[in-house]
mmCIF file of C-alpha atoms and ligand atoms in Angstrom:
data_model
loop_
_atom_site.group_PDB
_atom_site.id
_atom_site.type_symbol
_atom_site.label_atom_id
_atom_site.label_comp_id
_atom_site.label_asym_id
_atom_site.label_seq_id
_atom_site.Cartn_x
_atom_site.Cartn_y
_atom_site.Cartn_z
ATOM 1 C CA UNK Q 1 25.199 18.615 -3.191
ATOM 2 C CA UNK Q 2 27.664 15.593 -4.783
ATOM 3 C CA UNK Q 3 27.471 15.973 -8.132
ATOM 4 C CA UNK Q 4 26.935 12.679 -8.831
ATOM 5 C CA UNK Q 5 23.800 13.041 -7.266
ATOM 6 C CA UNK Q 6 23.018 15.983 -8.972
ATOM 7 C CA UNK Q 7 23.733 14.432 -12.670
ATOM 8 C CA UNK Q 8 21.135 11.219 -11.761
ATOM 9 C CA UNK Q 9 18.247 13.396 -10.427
ATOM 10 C CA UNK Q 10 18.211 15.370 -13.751
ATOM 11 C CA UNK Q 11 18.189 12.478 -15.170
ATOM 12 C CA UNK Q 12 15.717 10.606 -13.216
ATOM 13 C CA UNK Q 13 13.330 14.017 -13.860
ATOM 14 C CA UNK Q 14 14.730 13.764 -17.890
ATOM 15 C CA UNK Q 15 13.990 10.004 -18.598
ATOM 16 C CA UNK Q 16 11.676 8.786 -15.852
ATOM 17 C CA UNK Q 17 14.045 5.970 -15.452
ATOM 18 C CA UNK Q 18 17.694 4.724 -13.949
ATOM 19 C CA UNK Q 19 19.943 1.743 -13.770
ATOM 20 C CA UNK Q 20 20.055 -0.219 -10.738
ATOM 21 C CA UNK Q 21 23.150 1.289 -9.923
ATOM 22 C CA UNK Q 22 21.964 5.363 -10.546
ATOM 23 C CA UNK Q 23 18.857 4.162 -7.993
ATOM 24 C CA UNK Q 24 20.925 2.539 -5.408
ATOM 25 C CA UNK Q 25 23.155 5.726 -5.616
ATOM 26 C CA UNK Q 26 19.949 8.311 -5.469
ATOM 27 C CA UNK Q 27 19.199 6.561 -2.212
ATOM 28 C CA UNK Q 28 22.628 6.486 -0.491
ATOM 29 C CA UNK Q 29 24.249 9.537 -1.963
ATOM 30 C CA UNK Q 30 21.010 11.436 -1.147
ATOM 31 C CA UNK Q 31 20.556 14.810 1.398
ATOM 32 C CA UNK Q 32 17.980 17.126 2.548
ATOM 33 C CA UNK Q 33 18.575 19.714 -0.929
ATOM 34 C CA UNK Q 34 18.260 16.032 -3.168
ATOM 35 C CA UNK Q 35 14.984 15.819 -0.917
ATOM 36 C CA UNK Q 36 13.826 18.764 -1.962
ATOM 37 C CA UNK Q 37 14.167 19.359 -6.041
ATOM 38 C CA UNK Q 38 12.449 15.759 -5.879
ATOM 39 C CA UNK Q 39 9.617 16.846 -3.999
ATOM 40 C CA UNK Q 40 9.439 19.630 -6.176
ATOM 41 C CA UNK Q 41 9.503 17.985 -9.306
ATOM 42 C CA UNK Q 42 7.088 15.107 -7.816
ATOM 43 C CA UNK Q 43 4.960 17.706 -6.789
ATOM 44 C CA UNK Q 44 5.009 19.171 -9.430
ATOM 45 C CA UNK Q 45 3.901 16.297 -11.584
ATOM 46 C CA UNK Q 46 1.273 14.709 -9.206
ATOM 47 C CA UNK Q 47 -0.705 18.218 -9.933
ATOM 48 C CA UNK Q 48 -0.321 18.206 -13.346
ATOM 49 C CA UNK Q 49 -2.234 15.476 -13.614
ATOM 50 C CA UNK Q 50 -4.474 14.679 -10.486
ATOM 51 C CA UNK Q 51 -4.669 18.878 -9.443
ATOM 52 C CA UNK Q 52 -5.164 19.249 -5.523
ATOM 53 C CA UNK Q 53 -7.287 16.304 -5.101
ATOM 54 C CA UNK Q 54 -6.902 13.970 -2.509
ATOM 55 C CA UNK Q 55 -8.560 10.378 -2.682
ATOM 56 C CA UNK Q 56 -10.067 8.399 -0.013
ATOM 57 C CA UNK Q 57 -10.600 4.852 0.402
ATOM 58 C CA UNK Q 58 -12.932 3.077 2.699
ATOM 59 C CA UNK Q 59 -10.380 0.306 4.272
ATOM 60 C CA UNK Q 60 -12.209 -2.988 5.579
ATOM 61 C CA UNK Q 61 -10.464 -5.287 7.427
ATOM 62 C CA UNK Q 62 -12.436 -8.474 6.679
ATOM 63 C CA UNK Q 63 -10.602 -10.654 8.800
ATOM 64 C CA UNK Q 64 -6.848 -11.482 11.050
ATOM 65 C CA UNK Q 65 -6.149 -14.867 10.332
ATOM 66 C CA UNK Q 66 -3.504 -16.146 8.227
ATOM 67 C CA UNK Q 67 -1.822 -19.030 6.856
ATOM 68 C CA UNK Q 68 1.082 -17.254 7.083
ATOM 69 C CA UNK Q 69 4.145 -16.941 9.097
ATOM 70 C CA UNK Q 70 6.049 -13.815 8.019
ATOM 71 C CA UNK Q 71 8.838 -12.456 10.187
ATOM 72 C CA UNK Q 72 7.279 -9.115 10.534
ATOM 73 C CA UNK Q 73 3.518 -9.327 10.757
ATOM 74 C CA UNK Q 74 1.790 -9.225 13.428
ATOM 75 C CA UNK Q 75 -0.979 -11.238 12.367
ATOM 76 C CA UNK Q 76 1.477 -13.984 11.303
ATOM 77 C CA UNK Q 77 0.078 -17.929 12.380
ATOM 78 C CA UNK Q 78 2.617 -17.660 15.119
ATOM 79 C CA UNK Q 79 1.316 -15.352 17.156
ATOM 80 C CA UNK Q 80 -0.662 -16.879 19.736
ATOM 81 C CA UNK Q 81 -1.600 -13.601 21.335
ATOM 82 C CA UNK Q 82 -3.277 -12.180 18.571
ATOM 83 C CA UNK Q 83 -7.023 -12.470 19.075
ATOM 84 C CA UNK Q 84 -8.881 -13.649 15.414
ATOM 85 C CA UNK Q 85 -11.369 -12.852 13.877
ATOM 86 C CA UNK Q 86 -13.226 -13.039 10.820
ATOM 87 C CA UNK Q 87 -16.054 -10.634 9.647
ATOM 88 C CA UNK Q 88 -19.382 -12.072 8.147
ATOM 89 C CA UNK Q 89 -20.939 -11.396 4.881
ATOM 90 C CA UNK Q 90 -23.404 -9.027 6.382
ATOM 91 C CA UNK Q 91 -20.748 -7.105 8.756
ATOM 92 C CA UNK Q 92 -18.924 -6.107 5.244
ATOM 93 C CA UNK Q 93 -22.055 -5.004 3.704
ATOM 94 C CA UNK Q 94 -22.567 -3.094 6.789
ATOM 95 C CA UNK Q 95 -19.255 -1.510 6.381
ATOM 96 C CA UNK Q 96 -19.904 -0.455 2.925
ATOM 97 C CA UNK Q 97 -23.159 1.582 3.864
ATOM 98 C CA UNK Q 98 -21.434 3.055 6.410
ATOM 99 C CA UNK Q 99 -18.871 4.014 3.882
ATOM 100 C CA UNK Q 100 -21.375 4.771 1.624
ATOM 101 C CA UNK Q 101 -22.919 7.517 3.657
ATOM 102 C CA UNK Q 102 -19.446 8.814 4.596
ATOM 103 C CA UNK Q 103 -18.746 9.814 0.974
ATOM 104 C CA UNK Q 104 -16.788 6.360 0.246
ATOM 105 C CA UNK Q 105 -16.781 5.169 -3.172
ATOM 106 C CA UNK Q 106 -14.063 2.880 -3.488
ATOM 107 C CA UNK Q 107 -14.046 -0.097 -0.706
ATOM 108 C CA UNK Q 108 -10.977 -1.900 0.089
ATOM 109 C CA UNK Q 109 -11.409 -5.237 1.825
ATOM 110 C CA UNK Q 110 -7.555 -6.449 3.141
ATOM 111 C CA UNK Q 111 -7.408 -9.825 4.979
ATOM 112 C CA UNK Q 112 -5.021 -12.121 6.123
ATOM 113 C CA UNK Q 113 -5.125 -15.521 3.555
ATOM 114 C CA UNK Q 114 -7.628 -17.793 4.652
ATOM 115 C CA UNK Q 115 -9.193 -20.153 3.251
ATOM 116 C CA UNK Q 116 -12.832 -19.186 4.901
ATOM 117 C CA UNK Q 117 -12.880 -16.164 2.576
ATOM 118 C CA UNK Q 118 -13.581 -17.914 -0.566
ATOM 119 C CA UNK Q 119 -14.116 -17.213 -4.277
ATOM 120 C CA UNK Q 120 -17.694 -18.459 -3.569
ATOM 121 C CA UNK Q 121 -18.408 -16.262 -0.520
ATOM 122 C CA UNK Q 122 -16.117 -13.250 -1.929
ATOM 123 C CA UNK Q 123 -17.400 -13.780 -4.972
ATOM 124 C CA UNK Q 124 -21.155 -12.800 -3.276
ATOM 125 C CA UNK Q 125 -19.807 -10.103 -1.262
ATOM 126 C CA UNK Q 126 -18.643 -8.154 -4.475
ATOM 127 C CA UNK Q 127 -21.648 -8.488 -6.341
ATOM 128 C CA UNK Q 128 -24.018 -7.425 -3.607
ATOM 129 C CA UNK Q 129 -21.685 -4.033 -3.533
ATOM 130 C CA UNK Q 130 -21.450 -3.633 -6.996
ATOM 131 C CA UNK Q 131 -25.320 -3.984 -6.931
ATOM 132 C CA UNK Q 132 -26.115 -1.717 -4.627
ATOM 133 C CA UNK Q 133 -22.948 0.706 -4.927
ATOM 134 C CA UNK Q 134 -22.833 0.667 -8.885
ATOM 135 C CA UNK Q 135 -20.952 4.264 -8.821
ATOM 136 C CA UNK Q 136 -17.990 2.676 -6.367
ATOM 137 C CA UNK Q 137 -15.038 0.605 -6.621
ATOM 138 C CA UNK Q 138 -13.942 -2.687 -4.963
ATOM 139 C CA UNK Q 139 -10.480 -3.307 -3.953
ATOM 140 C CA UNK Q 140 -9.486 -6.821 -2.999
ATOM 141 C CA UNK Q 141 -5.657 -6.798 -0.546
ATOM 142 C CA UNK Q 142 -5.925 -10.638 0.376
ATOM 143 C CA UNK Q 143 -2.815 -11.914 -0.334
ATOM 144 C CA UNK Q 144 -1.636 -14.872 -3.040
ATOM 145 C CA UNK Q 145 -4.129 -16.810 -5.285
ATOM 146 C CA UNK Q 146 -4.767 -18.573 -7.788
ATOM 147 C CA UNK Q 147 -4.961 -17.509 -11.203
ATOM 148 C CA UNK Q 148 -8.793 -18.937 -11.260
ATOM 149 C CA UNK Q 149 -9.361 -17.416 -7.831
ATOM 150 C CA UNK Q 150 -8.116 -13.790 -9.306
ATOM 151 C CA UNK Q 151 -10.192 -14.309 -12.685
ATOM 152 C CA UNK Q 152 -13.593 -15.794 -10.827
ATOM 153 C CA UNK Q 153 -13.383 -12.503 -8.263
ATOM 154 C CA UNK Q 154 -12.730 -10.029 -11.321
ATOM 155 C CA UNK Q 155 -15.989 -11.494 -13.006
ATOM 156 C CA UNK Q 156 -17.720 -10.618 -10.156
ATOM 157 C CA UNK Q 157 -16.547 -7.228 -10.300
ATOM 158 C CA UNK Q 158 -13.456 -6.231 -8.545
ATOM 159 C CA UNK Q 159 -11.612 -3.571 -9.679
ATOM 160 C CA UNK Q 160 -8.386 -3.513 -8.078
ATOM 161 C CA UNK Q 161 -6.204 -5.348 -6.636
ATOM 162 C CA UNK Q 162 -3.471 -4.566 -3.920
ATOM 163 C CA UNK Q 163 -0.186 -6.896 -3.160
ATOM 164 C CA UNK Q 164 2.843 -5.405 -2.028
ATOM 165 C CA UNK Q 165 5.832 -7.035 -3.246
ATOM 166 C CA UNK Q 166 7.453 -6.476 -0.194
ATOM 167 C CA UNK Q 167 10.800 -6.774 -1.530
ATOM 168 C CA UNK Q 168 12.114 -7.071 -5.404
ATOM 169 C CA UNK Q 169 15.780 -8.588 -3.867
ATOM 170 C CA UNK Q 170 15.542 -12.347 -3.884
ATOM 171 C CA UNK Q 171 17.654 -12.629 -0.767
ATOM 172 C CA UNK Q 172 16.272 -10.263 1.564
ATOM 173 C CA UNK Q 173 13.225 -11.994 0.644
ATOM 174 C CA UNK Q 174 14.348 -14.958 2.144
ATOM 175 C CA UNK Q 175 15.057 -12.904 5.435
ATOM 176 C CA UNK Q 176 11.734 -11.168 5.839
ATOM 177 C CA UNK Q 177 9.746 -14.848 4.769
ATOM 178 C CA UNK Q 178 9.689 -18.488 5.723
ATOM 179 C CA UNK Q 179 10.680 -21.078 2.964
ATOM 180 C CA UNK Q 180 7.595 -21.906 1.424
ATOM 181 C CA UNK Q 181 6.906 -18.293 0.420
ATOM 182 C CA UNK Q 182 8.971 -17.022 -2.844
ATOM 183 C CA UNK Q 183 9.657 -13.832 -4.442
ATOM 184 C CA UNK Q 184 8.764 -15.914 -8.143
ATOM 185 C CA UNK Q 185 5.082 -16.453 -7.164
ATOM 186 C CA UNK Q 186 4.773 -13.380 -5.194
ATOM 187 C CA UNK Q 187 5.424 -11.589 -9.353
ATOM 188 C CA UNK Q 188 3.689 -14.316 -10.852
ATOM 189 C CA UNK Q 189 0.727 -13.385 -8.501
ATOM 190 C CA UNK Q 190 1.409 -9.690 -9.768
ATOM 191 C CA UNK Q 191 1.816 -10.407 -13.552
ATOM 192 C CA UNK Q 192 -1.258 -12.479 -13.477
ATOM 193 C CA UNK Q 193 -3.637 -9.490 -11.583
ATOM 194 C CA UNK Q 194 -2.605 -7.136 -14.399
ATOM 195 C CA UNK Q 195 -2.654 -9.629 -16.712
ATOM 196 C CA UNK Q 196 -6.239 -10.105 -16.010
ATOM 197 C CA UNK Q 197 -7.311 -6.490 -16.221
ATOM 198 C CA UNK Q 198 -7.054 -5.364 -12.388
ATOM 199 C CA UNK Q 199 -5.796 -2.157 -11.995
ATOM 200 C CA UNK Q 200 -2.602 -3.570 -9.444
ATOM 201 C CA UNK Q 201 -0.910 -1.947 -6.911
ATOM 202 C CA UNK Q 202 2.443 -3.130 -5.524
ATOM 203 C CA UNK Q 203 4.964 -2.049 -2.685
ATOM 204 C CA UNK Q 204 7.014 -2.426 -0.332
ATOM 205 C CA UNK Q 205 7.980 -1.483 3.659
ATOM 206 C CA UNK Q 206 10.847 1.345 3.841
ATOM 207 C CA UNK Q 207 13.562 0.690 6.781
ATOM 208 C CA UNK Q 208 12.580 -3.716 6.957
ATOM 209 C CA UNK Q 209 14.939 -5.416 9.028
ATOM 210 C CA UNK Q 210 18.345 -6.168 6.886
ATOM 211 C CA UNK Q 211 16.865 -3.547 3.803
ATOM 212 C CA UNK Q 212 19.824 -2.327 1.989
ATOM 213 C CA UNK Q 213 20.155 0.696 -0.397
ATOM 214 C CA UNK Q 214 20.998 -1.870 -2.798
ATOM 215 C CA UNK Q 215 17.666 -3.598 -1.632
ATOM 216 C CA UNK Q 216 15.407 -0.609 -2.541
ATOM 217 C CA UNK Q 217 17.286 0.080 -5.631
ATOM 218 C CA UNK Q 218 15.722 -3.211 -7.121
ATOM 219 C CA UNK Q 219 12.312 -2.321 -5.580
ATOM 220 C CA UNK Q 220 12.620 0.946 -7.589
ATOM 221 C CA UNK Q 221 13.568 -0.656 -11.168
ATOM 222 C CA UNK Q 222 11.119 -3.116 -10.108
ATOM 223 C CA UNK Q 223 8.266 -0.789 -9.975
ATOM 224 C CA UNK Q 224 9.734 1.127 -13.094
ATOM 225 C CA UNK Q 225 9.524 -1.918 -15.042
ATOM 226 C CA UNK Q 226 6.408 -3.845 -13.311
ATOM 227 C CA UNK Q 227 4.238 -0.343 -13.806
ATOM 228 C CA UNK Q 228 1.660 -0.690 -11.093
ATOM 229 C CA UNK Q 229 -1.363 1.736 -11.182
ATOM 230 C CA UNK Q 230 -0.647 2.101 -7.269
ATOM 231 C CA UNK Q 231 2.315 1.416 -4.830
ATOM 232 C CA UNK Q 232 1.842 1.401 -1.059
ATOM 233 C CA UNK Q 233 5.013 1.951 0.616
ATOM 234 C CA UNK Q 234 4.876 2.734 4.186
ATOM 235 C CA UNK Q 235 7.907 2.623 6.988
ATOM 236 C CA UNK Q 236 8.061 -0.999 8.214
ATOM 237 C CA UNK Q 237 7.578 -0.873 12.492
ATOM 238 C CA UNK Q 238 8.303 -3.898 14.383
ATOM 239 C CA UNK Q 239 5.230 -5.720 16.584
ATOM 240 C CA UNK Q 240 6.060 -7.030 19.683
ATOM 241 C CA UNK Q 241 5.122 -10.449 19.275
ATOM 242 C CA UNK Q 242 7.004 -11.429 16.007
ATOM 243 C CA UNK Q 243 10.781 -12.151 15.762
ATOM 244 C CA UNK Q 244 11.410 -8.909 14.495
ATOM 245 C CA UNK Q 245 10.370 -7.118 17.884
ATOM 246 C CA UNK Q 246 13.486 -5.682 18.423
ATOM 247 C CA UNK Q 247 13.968 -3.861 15.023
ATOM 248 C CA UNK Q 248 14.292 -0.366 14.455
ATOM 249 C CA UNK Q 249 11.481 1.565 12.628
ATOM 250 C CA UNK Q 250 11.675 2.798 8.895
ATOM 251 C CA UNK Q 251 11.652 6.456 8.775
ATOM 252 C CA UNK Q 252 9.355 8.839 7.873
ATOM 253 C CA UNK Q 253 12.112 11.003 5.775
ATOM 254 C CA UNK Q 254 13.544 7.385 3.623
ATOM 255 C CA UNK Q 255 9.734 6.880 3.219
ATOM 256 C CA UNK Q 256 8.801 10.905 1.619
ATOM 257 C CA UNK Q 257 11.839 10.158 -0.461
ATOM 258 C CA UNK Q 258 11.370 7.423 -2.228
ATOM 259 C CA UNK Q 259 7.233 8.583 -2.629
ATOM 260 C CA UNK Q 260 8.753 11.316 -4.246
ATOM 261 C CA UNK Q 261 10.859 9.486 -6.285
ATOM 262 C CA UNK Q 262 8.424 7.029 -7.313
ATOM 263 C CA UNK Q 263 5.828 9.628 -8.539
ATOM 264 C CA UNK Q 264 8.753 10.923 -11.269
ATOM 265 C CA UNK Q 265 9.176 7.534 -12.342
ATOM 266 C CA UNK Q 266 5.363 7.246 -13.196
ATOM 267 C CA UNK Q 267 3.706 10.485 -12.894
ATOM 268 C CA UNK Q 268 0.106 8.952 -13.173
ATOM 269 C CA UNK Q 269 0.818 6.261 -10.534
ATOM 270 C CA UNK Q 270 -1.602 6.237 -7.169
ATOM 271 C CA UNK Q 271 0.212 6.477 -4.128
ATOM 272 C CA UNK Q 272 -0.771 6.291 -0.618
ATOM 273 C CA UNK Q 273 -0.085 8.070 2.363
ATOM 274 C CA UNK Q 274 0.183 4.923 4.769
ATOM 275 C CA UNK Q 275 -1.329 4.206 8.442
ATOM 276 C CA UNK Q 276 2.541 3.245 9.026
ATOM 277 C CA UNK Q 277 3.287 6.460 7.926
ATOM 278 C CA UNK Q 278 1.346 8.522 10.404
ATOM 279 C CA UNK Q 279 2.167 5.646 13.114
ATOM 280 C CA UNK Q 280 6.213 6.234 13.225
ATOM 281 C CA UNK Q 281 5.803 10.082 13.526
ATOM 282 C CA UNK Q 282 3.068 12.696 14.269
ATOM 283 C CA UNK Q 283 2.033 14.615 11.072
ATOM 284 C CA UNK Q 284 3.677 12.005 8.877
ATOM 285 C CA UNK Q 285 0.995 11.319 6.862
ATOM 286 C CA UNK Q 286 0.599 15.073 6.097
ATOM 287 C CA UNK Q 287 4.195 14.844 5.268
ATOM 288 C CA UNK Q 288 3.255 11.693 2.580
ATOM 289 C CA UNK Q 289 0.749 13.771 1.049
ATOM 290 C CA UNK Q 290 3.432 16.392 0.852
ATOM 291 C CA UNK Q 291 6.002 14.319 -0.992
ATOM 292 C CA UNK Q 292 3.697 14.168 -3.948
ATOM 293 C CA UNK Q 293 1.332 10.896 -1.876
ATOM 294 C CA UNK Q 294 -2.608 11.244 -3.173
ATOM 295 C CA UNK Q 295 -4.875 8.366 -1.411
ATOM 296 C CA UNK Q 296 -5.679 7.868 2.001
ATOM 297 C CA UNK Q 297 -7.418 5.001 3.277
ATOM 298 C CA UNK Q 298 -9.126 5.169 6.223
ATOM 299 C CA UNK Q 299 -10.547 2.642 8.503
ATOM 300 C CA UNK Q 300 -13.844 1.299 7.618
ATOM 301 C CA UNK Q 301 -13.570 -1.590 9.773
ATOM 302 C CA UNK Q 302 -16.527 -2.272 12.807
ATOM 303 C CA UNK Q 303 -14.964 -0.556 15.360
ATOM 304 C CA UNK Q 304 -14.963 -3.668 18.007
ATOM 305 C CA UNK Q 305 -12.266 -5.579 15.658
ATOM 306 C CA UNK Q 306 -10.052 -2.597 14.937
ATOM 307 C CA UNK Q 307 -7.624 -3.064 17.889
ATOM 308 C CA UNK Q 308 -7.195 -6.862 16.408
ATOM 309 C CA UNK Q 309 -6.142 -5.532 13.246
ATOM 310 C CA UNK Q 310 -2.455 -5.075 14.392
ATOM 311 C CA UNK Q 311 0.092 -5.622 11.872
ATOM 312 C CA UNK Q 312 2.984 -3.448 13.852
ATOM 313 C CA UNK Q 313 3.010 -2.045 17.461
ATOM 314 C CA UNK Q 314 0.496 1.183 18.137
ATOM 315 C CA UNK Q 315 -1.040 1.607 14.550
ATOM 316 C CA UNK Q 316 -3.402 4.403 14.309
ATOM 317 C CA UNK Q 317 -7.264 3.162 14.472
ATOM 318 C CA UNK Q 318 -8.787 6.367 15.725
ATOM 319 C CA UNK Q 319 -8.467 10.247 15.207
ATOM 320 C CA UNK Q 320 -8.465 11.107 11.648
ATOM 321 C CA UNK Q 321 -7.512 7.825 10.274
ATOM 322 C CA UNK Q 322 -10.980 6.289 11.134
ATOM 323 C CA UNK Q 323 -13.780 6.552 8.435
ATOM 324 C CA UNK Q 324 -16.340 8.171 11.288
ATOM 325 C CA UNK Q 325 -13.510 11.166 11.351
ATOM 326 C CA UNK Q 326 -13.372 12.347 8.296
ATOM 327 C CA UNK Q 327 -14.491 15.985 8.272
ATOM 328 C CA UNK Q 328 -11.041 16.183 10.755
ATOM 329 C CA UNK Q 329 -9.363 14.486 7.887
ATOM 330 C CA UNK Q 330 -10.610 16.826 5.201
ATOM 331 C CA UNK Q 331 -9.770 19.626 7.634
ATOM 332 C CA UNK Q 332 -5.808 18.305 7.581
ATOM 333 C CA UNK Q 333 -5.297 18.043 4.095
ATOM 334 C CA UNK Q 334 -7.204 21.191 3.318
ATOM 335 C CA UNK Q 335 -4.539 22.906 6.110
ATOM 336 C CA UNK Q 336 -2.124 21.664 3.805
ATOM 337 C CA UNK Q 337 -3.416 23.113 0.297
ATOM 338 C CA UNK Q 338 -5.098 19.833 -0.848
ATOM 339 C CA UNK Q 339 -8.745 18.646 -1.191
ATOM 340 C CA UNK Q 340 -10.203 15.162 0.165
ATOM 341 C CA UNK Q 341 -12.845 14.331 -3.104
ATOM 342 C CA UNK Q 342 -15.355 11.611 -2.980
ATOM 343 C CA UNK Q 343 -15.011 9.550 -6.079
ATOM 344 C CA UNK Q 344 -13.821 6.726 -7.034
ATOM 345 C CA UNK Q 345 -10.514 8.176 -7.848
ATOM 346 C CA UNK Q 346 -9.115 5.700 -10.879
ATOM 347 C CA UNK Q 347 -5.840 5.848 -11.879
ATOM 348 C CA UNK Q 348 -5.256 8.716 -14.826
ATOM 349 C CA UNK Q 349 -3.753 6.780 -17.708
HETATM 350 N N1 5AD X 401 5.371 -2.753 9.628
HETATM 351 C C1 5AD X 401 4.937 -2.075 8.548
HETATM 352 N N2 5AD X 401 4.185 -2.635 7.594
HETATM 353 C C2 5AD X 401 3.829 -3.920 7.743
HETATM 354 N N3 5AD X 401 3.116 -4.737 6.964
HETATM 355 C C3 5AD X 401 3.037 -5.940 7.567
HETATM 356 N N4 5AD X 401 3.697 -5.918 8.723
HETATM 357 C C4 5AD X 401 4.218 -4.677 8.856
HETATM 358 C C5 5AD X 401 5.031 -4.046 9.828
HETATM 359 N N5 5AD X 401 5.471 -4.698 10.897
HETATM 360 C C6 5AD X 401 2.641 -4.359 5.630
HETATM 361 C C7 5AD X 401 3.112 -5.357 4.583
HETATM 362 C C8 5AD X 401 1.810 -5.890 4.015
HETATM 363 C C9 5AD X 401 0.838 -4.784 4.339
HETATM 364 C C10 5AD X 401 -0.603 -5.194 4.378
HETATM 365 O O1 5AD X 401 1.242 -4.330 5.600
HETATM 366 O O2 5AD X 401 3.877 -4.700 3.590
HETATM 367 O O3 5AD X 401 1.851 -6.136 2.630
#
């Protein structure tokens, strides 16, 4: 191995930390031995702290439509082909019990923005759960609000809160986003959830069209810095019907790398093994969960709406990544020396 590389993993393992510069190097200096002493070490860490246990959460896609334009999505406002749709109160409740019965106790309900789901009728939704489900945990993924919007749905009772960054470099921003969308309130959005008392999750798409090294470096002091409780990073995959059709997919190795990496910079941190990863590559979630990855979230969503759900071209909606499948989930990650539990799962501090 370089030795240069060599000198910034120890100290990446040593201090938990790098300069820009050390990060952007760990990711383009970096080779399959690299790979492996920070799986190790990541490893390593993640059972230190959260043993062999795997956590599952119940994903509920409340709703496709979005105010929204950006370049990769496939639910963007653009995209005349997708066919919305919007869940009602009662279908989420619905989805809960079902989750319920499954063994879910955290519920995460991930929309596109739109303004139908409001504070008022969100603000229902998550006290009816909390009511009736006062062991699980409600996790909100619906994009940028208000400060009052965040605060009003907390009082009701959410718990966490999920918005990916998507990108900590100012200018690539600009390429994967139309102008009225900015990196500044994207942060502020994020400083405000923790702010608040949310535990946050942030993160980012691995292999997004123009994504340098230099690009992921700043993601990476970014979430050193920001310290989320949770970080979804998953390979990005183009969708046919967005401008970014023609992209290549992230990779599943880039994207076990940097999962790795991320669990040494904060041992405690929750990190998912995506949909996107097991999309791009057969056996890649196993792979996540192998790079030190600890939550899956599988799809709670009523199954007539799942095939609308399409944020990139083929993602998973059946097999082991559906909620109904989960004994062949639990039979996966039990192949693989780890055990699916059925609690909330919070974030070790
Ligand atoms: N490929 C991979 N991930 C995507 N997302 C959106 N579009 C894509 C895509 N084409 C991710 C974004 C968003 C999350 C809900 O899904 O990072 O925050």
């Amino acid at each position: 191995m370089n030795n240069e590389l060599r000198v910034i993993i120890n100290k990446l393992i040593k201090n938990h930390s790098l300069t820009v510069d050390e990060y952007e190097k760990l990711i383009s200096l970096r080779c399959e031995e690299a790979a492996e002493i920070l799986k190790a070490e990541a490893v390593n860490l993640r059972k230190k702290i959260y043993g062999n246990k795997v956590f599952i959460r119940g994903l509920i896609e409340v709703g496709n439509i979005c105010k929204n334009d950006c370049y990769y999505c496939g639910i963007r406002k653009s995209n005349k082909s997708c066919e919305r749709y919007r869940l009602t109160g009662d279908e989420i409740l619905a989805c809960c019990e079902n989750g319920y019965q499954l063994g879910f106790r955290t519920f995460v309900l991930q929309g596109g923005e739109d303004a139908y789901f409001s504070d008022d009728f969100l603000s229902d939704i998550i006290k009816s759960v909390k009511k009736r489900y006062p062991d699980c945990a409600v996790t909100l993924s619906l994009g940028e609000r208000s400060r009052e919007s965040y605060e009003r749905l907390f009082n009701a009772g959410a718990d966490r809160y999920l918005l990916r960054h998507e990108t900590a470099d100012e200018e690539h921003y600009r390429k994967l986003h139309p102008e009225i969308l900015s990196l500044k309130n994207r942060i502020a959005c994020l400083e405000n959830l923790k702010e608040i008392g949310y535990q946050v999750g942030c993160g980012f798409m691995v292999g997004s069209p123009c994504q340098t090294a230099k690009n992921i470096a700043k993601d990476l002091k970014f979430i050193e810095e920001f310290k989320p409780d949770m970080c979804g990073i998953g390979p990005f995959i183009p969708h046919k019907d967005t401008p970014f059709r023609d992209e290549k997919s992230g990779t599943v190795e880039l994207t076990c790398y940097l999962l790795s990496v991320i669990r040494i910079i904060h041992p405690n941190i929750l990190l998912p093994s995506t949909t996107a990863l097991g999309t791009v590559e057969d056996g890649g979630r196993e792979k996540g969960i192998l790079a030190s990855a600890n939550v899956v979230m599988p799809n709670l969503s009523p199954v007539m709406v799942r095939s609308k759900y399409l944020l990139y071209n083929n993602k998973l909606n059946t097999g082991a990544e559906s909620a109904e499948k989960l004994q062949q989930l639990k039979k996966i990650i039990s192949d693989i020396g780890y055990e699916v539990v059925c609690d909330r799962g919070d974030v070790i501090k």
